[in-house]
XYZ file of C-alpha atoms in Angstrom:
570
model
C 102.176 104.965 124.112
C 106.197 104.690 124.662
C 108.097 102.631 121.641
C 109.686 99.221 122.882
C 113.238 101.139 122.299
C 112.363 104.107 124.227
C 112.692 102.536 127.867
C 113.868 98.927 129.547
C 111.281 96.592 130.355
C 110.471 95.598 134.078
C 112.532 92.042 134.539
C 109.222 90.777 135.548
C 107.164 90.486 132.327
C 103.806 92.134 133.393
C 100.323 90.248 133.601
C 98.105 91.556 130.817
C 94.327 92.094 131.153
C 92.032 91.449 128.473
C 91.822 95.269 126.943
C 96.380 94.600 126.952
C 95.659 91.058 124.707
C 93.344 93.514 122.326
C 95.385 96.537 122.264
C 98.422 94.308 121.696
C 96.497 92.375 119.077
C 95.348 95.616 117.361
C 98.928 96.519 117.494
C 99.930 93.611 115.674
C 97.401 93.190 113.433
C 97.559 97.131 112.391
C 100.977 96.987 111.574
C 100.467 93.046 109.719
C 97.739 95.141 107.697
C 100.424 97.658 106.235
C 102.508 94.620 105.323
C 99.801 92.541 103.815
C 99.225 95.563 102.138
C 102.606 95.502 101.021
C 102.241 91.902 100.210
C 99.258 92.534 97.966
C 101.502 95.380 95.838
C 104.417 92.552 95.558
C 102.142 89.686 94.663
C 100.334 92.022 92.280
C 103.572 93.090 90.744
C 104.844 89.635 90.277
C 101.619 88.506 88.205
C 102.020 91.040 86.005
C 105.760 90.577 85.758
C 105.977 86.729 85.619
C 102.474 85.759 85.009
C 101.677 82.362 86.213
C 104.729 80.929 84.103
C 106.979 77.398 85.266
C 109.741 80.111 86.645
C 107.539 81.827 89.000
C 106.303 78.726 90.024
C 109.991 77.368 90.537
C 110.851 80.386 92.781
C 107.504 79.745 95.007
C 108.363 76.402 95.337
C 111.969 77.458 96.439
C 110.710 80.377 98.797
C 108.527 77.453 100.353
C 111.356 75.843 101.844
C 113.325 78.194 103.944
C 109.794 79.331 104.681
C 108.857 75.934 106.262
C 111.793 76.265 108.545
C 110.814 79.690 109.986
C 107.551 78.275 111.144
C 109.095 74.982 112.160
C 111.688 75.987 114.394
C 111.200 80.055 114.347
C 107.606 80.217 115.099
C 107.480 76.915 116.211
C 108.449 74.315 118.074
C 111.514 75.787 119.936
C 109.837 79.146 119.952
C 106.285 77.409 121.569
C 108.453 75.397 124.041
C 110.276 78.263 124.995
C 107.546 81.381 125.631
C 106.085 79.562 128.424
C 109.401 78.469 130.380
C 110.635 82.018 129.640
C 107.905 83.782 131.017
C 107.711 81.565 133.798
C 111.403 82.283 134.699
C 110.858 85.858 134.426
C 108.751 85.551 137.398
C 111.471 85.756 139.938
C 113.055 88.906 141.881
C 116.169 88.128 142.474
C 119.245 88.957 140.793
C 120.202 85.187 140.164
C 116.980 84.924 138.965
C 117.256 87.264 136.470
C 120.727 85.811 135.558
C 119.327 82.806 135.087
C 116.464 83.829 132.915
C 119.063 85.707 130.551
C 121.605 82.812 130.256
C 118.645 80.607 129.420
C 117.295 82.921 126.581
C 120.956 83.233 125.595
C 121.470 79.508 125.299
C 117.917 79.099 123.357
C 119.256 81.377 120.972
C 122.504 79.764 120.252
C 120.933 76.265 120.313
C 118.613 77.514 117.593
C 121.185 78.508 115.349
C 123.496 75.337 115.780
C 120.632 73.333 114.481
C 119.939 75.612 111.695
C 123.316 75.905 110.685
C 123.778 72.072 110.518
C 120.622 72.043 108.738
C 121.349 74.626 106.285
C 125.032 72.972 105.376
C 123.140 69.219 105.011
C 120.507 71.186 103.151
C 122.774 72.525 100.673
C 124.477 69.228 99.973
C 121.411 67.647 99.456
C 120.230 70.002 96.921
C 123.746 69.936 94.830
C 123.085 66.049 94.849
C 119.414 66.282 93.503
C 120.987 69.053 90.734
C 122.824 66.019 89.550
C 119.933 63.947 89.162
C 116.834 66.270 87.204
C 117.429 67.839 84.074
C 113.862 69.380 83.094
C 114.676 73.126 83.051
C 111.859 74.313 86.013
C 112.985 71.781 88.418
C 116.742 72.740 88.128
C 115.686 76.117 88.199
C 113.704 75.356 91.008
C 116.546 73.628 93.088
C 119.045 76.309 92.442
C 117.009 79.213 93.885
C 116.241 77.093 96.987
C 120.326 77.070 97.368
C 120.758 80.494 97.036
C 117.978 81.134 99.476
C 118.652 78.170 102.401
C 121.050 80.511 104.267
C 118.052 82.702 105.199
C 116.504 79.655 107.139
C 119.233 80.616 109.798
C 118.217 84.765 109.600
C 114.661 84.837 109.737
C 114.224 81.863 112.306
C 117.017 83.918 114.348
C 114.822 86.988 114.231
C 111.476 85.247 114.576
C 113.017 83.536 118.040
C 114.019 86.845 119.012
C 110.923 88.020 118.732
C 109.791 85.257 120.882
C 111.702 87.039 123.762
C 110.417 90.030 123.058
C 106.970 88.925 123.106
C 107.077 87.623 126.501
C 108.201 91.385 127.419
C 104.723 92.973 125.838
C 107.021 94.307 123.174
C 105.133 93.015 120.229
C 105.313 96.041 117.602
C 109.185 95.598 116.312
C 108.704 91.800 115.915
C 105.758 92.193 113.711
C 107.341 95.401 111.865
C 109.727 92.743 110.293
C 107.705 91.491 108.034
C 107.416 95.126 106.343
C 111.056 94.635 105.762
C 110.538 91.359 103.235
C 107.898 93.060 101.422
C 109.860 96.051 100.854
C 112.805 94.375 99.464
C 110.860 92.131 97.368
C 108.899 94.804 95.778
C 112.196 96.578 95.422
C 113.819 94.018 93.247
C 110.987 92.918 91.140
C 110.690 96.758 90.225
C 114.286 97.145 89.659
C 113.980 93.405 87.254
C 111.380 94.911 85.433
C 113.149 98.031 84.737
C 116.672 96.554 83.942
C 115.779 93.232 82.566
C 113.372 91.929 79.868
C 111.042 90.139 81.522
C 109.117 89.110 78.607
C 111.657 86.156 77.672
C 112.470 83.055 79.580
C 116.088 84.139 80.631
C 115.241 87.291 81.549
C 112.441 85.960 84.100
C 114.677 83.147 85.445
C 117.576 86.031 85.983
C 114.595 88.391 87.914
C 114.117 85.488 90.204
C 117.450 84.988 91.262
C 117.398 88.765 91.932
C 114.760 88.285 94.127
C 116.249 85.599 96.066
C 119.080 87.497 96.808
C 116.741 90.028 97.872
C 115.656 87.644 100.533
C 119.038 87.278 101.844
C 119.285 90.817 102.371
C 116.339 91.480 103.926
C 116.845 88.510 106.452
C 120.115 90.251 107.785
C 118.060 93.360 108.205
C 115.143 91.754 109.938
C 117.642 90.216 112.500
C 119.551 93.613 113.172
C 116.229 95.734 113.595
C 115.442 93.287 116.837
C 118.817 94.023 118.546
C 117.842 97.253 120.279
C 114.845 96.336 121.574
C 116.489 93.247 122.786
C 119.051 95.077 124.779
C 116.604 97.167 125.991
C 115.157 94.289 128.129
C 118.313 92.975 129.265
C 118.626 90.176 126.854
C 122.620 89.772 125.013
C 123.859 87.366 122.839
C 126.593 85.278 125.123
C 128.435 82.108 123.185
C 129.179 81.093 126.455
C 125.674 80.202 127.863
C 125.069 76.655 129.276
C 123.123 74.551 126.622
C 123.220 71.953 128.885
C 120.711 73.804 131.544
C 117.635 72.445 132.909
C 115.538 74.600 131.312
C 117.186 74.261 127.890
C 116.734 70.110 128.499
C 113.034 71.076 129.365
C 112.826 73.028 126.356
C 114.118 70.445 123.892
C 111.977 67.813 125.587
C 108.756 69.925 125.411
C 109.683 70.699 121.644
C 110.505 67.468 120.225
C 106.830 66.348 119.928
C 106.129 70.214 118.968
C 108.792 69.947 116.017
C 107.467 67.072 115.077
C 103.701 68.400 115.484
C 104.768 71.212 113.615
C 107.013 69.399 111.012
C 103.958 67.540 109.694
C 101.815 70.277 109.309
C 104.742 72.033 107.326
C 105.558 68.557 105.492
C 101.545 68.891 104.083
C 102.453 72.228 103.132
C 105.387 71.657 101.312
C 103.688 68.457 99.650
C 100.958 70.534 98.368
C 103.481 72.932 96.745
C 105.907 69.955 95.492
C 102.701 68.194 93.957
C 101.403 71.398 92.423
C 105.181 72.214 91.397
C 106.044 68.339 90.086
C 102.506 67.472 88.594
C 102.119 70.367 86.685
C 102.359 69.991 82.652
C 103.286 72.928 80.533
C 105.865 73.400 77.325
C 104.433 70.648 75.404
C 104.327 68.079 78.148
C 101.042 66.213 78.854
C 101.918 63.026 80.267
C 105.142 61.688 82.128
C 105.944 58.020 82.960
C 105.787 56.139 86.317
C 106.980 52.371 86.706
C 106.701 51.929 82.867
C 103.024 53.643 82.550
C 102.354 57.011 80.964
C 100.259 59.232 83.743
C 98.282 62.447 82.551
C 99.516 65.511 84.438
C 96.436 66.678 86.457
C 97.200 70.026 86.495
C 98.244 72.985 84.150
C 101.445 75.013 84.200
C 101.638 77.412 86.865
C 99.580 75.510 89.107
C 101.800 76.171 92.176
C 102.180 79.811 91.532
C 98.029 80.184 91.474
C 98.150 78.032 94.248
C 100.312 80.426 96.136
C 98.270 83.526 95.073
C 94.972 81.632 96.123
C 97.169 80.924 99.850
C 98.206 84.462 99.935
C 94.465 85.943 99.875
C 92.840 83.758 102.111
C 95.608 84.143 104.659
C 95.075 88.098 104.692
C 92.608 87.892 107.353
C 94.352 85.322 109.253
C 97.659 87.589 109.257
C 96.124 90.624 110.088
C 93.781 89.372 112.763
C 93.555 85.814 114.120
C 97.656 85.273 114.578
C 98.010 88.783 115.835
C 95.179 87.829 118.274
C 96.855 84.365 119.351
C 100.556 85.904 119.232
C 99.401 88.337 121.674
C 97.245 86.219 124.119
C 100.086 82.959 124.186
C 101.668 85.076 127.253
C 98.498 85.733 128.831
C 97.577 81.604 128.119
C 100.834 80.674 129.932
C 101.188 82.847 132.440
C 97.264 81.737 133.777
C 98.577 78.346 133.775
C 101.602 79.216 135.609
C 100.139 81.522 138.123
C 99.546 78.932 140.744
C 102.109 75.659 140.583
C 100.858 73.771 143.351
C 98.988 70.809 141.859
C 100.915 69.734 139.108
C 97.719 68.772 137.009
C 98.440 66.548 133.981
C 96.786 67.490 130.650
C 97.588 64.146 129.306
C 101.246 64.815 127.251
C 103.108 62.948 130.203
C 104.222 66.225 131.385
C 103.428 68.215 134.613
C 101.936 71.229 133.399
C 101.176 72.857 137.205
C 97.573 73.295 136.627
C 95.718 74.240 139.380
C 91.823 74.731 139.645
C 92.151 78.373 140.089
C 94.590 78.666 137.394
C 92.423 76.081 135.525
C 89.942 79.032 135.620
C 91.713 81.447 134.470
C 93.056 79.790 131.744
C 89.400 78.429 130.627
C 88.239 81.949 130.646
C 91.061 83.626 128.816
C 90.907 80.629 126.012
C 87.160 81.250 125.559
C 87.896 84.858 125.317
C 90.572 83.711 122.474
C 87.906 81.518 121.050
C 85.264 84.020 120.655
C 87.569 87.010 119.295
C 88.972 84.637 116.613
C 85.505 83.883 115.088
C 83.922 87.169 115.568
C 86.663 88.353 112.487
C 87.070 84.431 111.360
C 83.393 83.715 110.629
C 82.669 86.912 108.622
C 85.975 86.980 106.538
C 85.260 83.212 105.713
C 81.846 84.520 103.949
C 83.290 87.775 102.821
C 86.448 86.252 101.145
C 84.376 83.706 99.390
C 82.050 86.518 97.833
C 84.997 88.544 96.710
C 87.452 86.129 95.307
C 86.938 86.411 91.942
C 86.431 89.960 91.806
C 89.728 90.629 94.178
C 91.768 88.197 92.231
C 90.623 90.456 88.781
C 91.632 93.584 90.095
C 94.863 92.493 92.069
C 96.422 90.315 89.627
C 94.650 90.434 85.533
C 97.270 92.055 84.087
C 100.383 91.718 82.022
C 101.279 88.244 81.804
C 98.619 86.783 84.580
C 95.470 85.973 82.051
C 91.664 85.635 82.563
C 92.156 81.937 82.415
C 94.477 82.528 85.229
C 92.160 84.715 87.476
C 89.734 82.079 86.968
C 91.532 79.183 88.430
C 92.762 81.015 91.291
C 89.805 82.543 92.449
C 88.189 79.375 92.746
C 90.902 77.936 94.817
C 90.869 81.244 97.076
C 87.077 80.701 97.054
C 87.128 77.057 98.362
C 90.444 77.906 100.846
C 88.135 80.558 102.569
C 85.765 78.131 103.192
C 87.941 77.256 106.363
C 89.063 81.052 107.282
C 87.266 80.589 110.724
C 88.895 76.884 111.239
C 92.651 78.163 110.803
C 91.445 81.090 113.141
C 90.374 78.730 115.829
C 93.646 77.047 115.013
C 95.691 79.334 115.693
C 94.152 79.785 119.717
C 94.041 76.324 120.232
C 97.337 75.319 119.297
C 98.588 78.083 121.527
C 96.224 76.755 124.501
C 97.811 72.835 124.297
C 101.386 74.801 124.255
C 100.480 76.552 127.455
C 99.544 73.679 128.908
C 102.558 71.829 127.929
C 100.731 69.323 125.800
C 102.964 68.833 122.837
C 101.261 65.643 122.376
C 98.119 66.298 121.274
C 98.698 69.138 118.177
C 101.437 66.305 117.064
C 98.737 63.366 116.967
C 96.301 65.919 115.131
C 99.226 67.441 112.461
C 99.344 63.452 111.592
C 95.651 63.341 111.219
C 95.378 66.600 109.133
C 98.527 65.324 106.368
C 96.998 62.253 106.483
C 93.034 63.792 105.978
C 94.235 66.302 103.368
C 96.380 63.886 100.898
C 93.253 61.357 100.816
C 91.038 63.926 99.683
C 93.128 65.957 97.351
C 95.099 63.178 95.747
C 92.146 61.599 94.005
C 90.309 64.990 93.309
C 93.455 66.886 91.229
C 92.700 64.188 88.655
C 88.979 65.402 88.427
C 87.544 68.151 86.631
C 88.695 70.480 89.837
C 92.189 70.050 88.832
C 94.603 72.157 91.232
C 91.438 73.579 93.190
C 91.437 69.893 94.593
C 93.894 70.770 96.857
C 92.405 73.514 98.446
C 89.441 70.892 98.910
C 91.777 68.706 100.975
C 93.167 71.974 103.023
C 89.459 73.042 103.891
C 88.560 69.101 105.222
C 91.625 68.855 106.895
C 91.381 71.839 109.057
C 87.876 71.776 109.839
C 88.026 68.213 111.317
C 90.971 69.507 113.159
C 89.544 72.464 114.678
C 86.351 70.756 115.943
C 88.112 67.676 117.043
C 90.719 69.749 118.741
C 88.210 71.891 120.555
C 86.239 68.635 122.022
C 89.291 66.770 122.925
C 90.334 70.090 125.153
C 87.125 70.525 126.311
C 86.751 66.699 127.609
C 90.179 67.013 129.234
C 89.950 70.551 131.149
C 86.308 68.934 132.237
C 84.815 71.757 129.746
C 86.082 75.053 128.815
C 82.802 77.176 129.577
C 81.963 77.035 125.449
C 78.097 78.013 126.790
C 79.357 81.698 127.356
C 80.468 81.570 123.661
C 77.607 80.105 122.364
C 75.377 82.924 122.702
C 77.536 85.400 121.039
C 78.791 83.615 118.128
C 75.096 82.885 117.216
C 74.979 86.381 116.855
C 77.947 86.680 114.891
C 76.453 84.104 112.780
C 73.331 86.356 112.122
C 75.324 89.421 111.750
C 77.709 87.572 108.853
C 73.611 86.147 107.208
C 72.676 89.731 106.885
C 76.455 91.215 105.663
C 76.124 88.423 103.142
C 72.884 89.531 101.742
C 74.115 93.118 102.215
C 77.075 92.436 99.793
C 74.771 90.296 97.106
C 72.755 93.567 96.850
C 75.851 95.721 96.867
C 76.646 93.827 93.959
C 73.420 95.482 91.694
C 74.489 99.437 92.299
C 75.491 100.523 88.647
C 78.769 101.677 88.391
C 79.005 101.352 84.814
C 79.606 104.731 83.755
C 82.645 104.740 85.904
C 85.919 104.280 83.611
C 88.794 102.892 83.054
C 87.502 98.990 83.651
C 90.265 98.872 86.485
C 89.038 101.564 88.212
C 85.489 100.585 88.025
C 86.311 97.421 88.890
C 88.627 99.029 92.337
C 85.162 100.796 92.866
C 82.538 98.004 92.817
C 85.346 96.052 94.993
C 85.497 98.483 97.633
C 82.063 99.022 97.757
C 80.986 95.484 98.266
C 83.645 95.371 100.939
C 82.918 98.868 102.775
C 79.181 97.683 102.860
C 79.657 94.173 104.073
C 82.077 95.718 107.134
C 79.807 98.505 108.337
C 76.911 96.327 108.039
C 78.464 93.402 109.886
C 79.933 95.690 112.734
C 76.762 97.783 112.857
C 74.683 94.448 113.354
C 77.199 92.969 115.826
C 76.924 96.470 117.924
C 72.943 95.892 118.399
C 72.923 92.948 119.586
C 75.943 93.532 121.904
C 78.603 91.865 120.293
C 81.968 93.608 120.993
C 84.864 90.591 122.221
C 87.427 93.140 121.415
C 86.484 95.701 123.999
C 87.170 93.996 127.463
C 85.221 92.011 129.625
C 81.569 91.634 128.393
């Protein structure tokens, strides 16, 4: 199979079959798996070197800021509105059509970078002002690290948006590979800091996270540069003269505003969670804080933000390897299935004509059902599997050095709770793309707001109970479960049914296979491996045995029952 850089892509983006979607998802998933393994190394080494300390909590909080903008702009609003429009513009065969498509892509990149430049400058000024108002050391460190990493917003969002251009041309590998770069640079920075600095001291840890923040910036430059050869191969050129006022750019902005608001609500929810965990954690002798003259107990222990970040990393492992890979691969196909016949102009409720005809709608439903079935094929067993292995996995990966047994317990509890919603997260990845492909940007916005409200309503009271920081995971679980079910029901009603009855039987078989897998995993725990030493090797063997048994049993059970959603049409 040729690499993306070996030959130019055809002008018109090729129509992909179910097999193409599955193949693209596997390519993205394989690269993402390597990236996630590097991520495990990165997080394991960070846990050993920094522990669940206030310093590492400050870094995770600061790094969440550029990540928020990456998901909002690079992988969110503009790219979600851009891909269907750019895909449609690629259908033209004339020279003027090709040139207009290139100008639209270039103008879109220019617009994104202009917006991000303004936001970066304003953000740096706001952070500088906040620094003058706070005095608590970990708060000050968090704000300073945010200032260092904020320019990464332009780099990572630019790379993500350029990756959206390549997705339309069916070039997924190089975009997925950019995640390898960030992990590699952070691993190198952690090892360098460990060898050159005394990370057993507070000052050593503070200097170490500054090195990591600088490594993030360098990685951002490399991520953007590595996409340039593939962009040139598909005919894209950066052009600062591209018209920002073209009809397609205006339409993209109109569509992206509600997407930005919806994605913004979700990212604000994520940032609020991290901020609550960071600012409402005690430590260093602090047990209470003052609010309006009242003394209020800190509901969480020191390092809550760091532990929740590790818990989120654990449950997101299967999401990144499969669910997001599948959704990324299927989005252009969903968009094309809507655009394949544009005569009817059916609206799906957003106030924007989508151009969906009955024929195209049936194809859209078929592709969507295929995506739902495929996402649940991994999402359902991953949910139970991660809940089963949360404690041994966290113990094996993180419990060493500055990461204590108590940190393991708290992180594992949050991991198990987050993992209970993996199926909902997986389904949501497909649903969001389906709404955006139909140019319905309002429904995801509305349910993004509901997600935020439900999340806060559940988690705020719970963090002051015995659950502590794990109460935040409960809020996320409840909010995403409600959102996934509601958005599926709404989309089905709006399109006169999705044909989900065709998915019901395979999903039922998946549930049976998952139940069998769970019993097999529980039985595997009783296989004696006490003779293996040292302890870490024994723990690794125990975990590997449970995962291997679970995987073999699940896929074998599915094969016996004829469930193979990733192998083309049933």
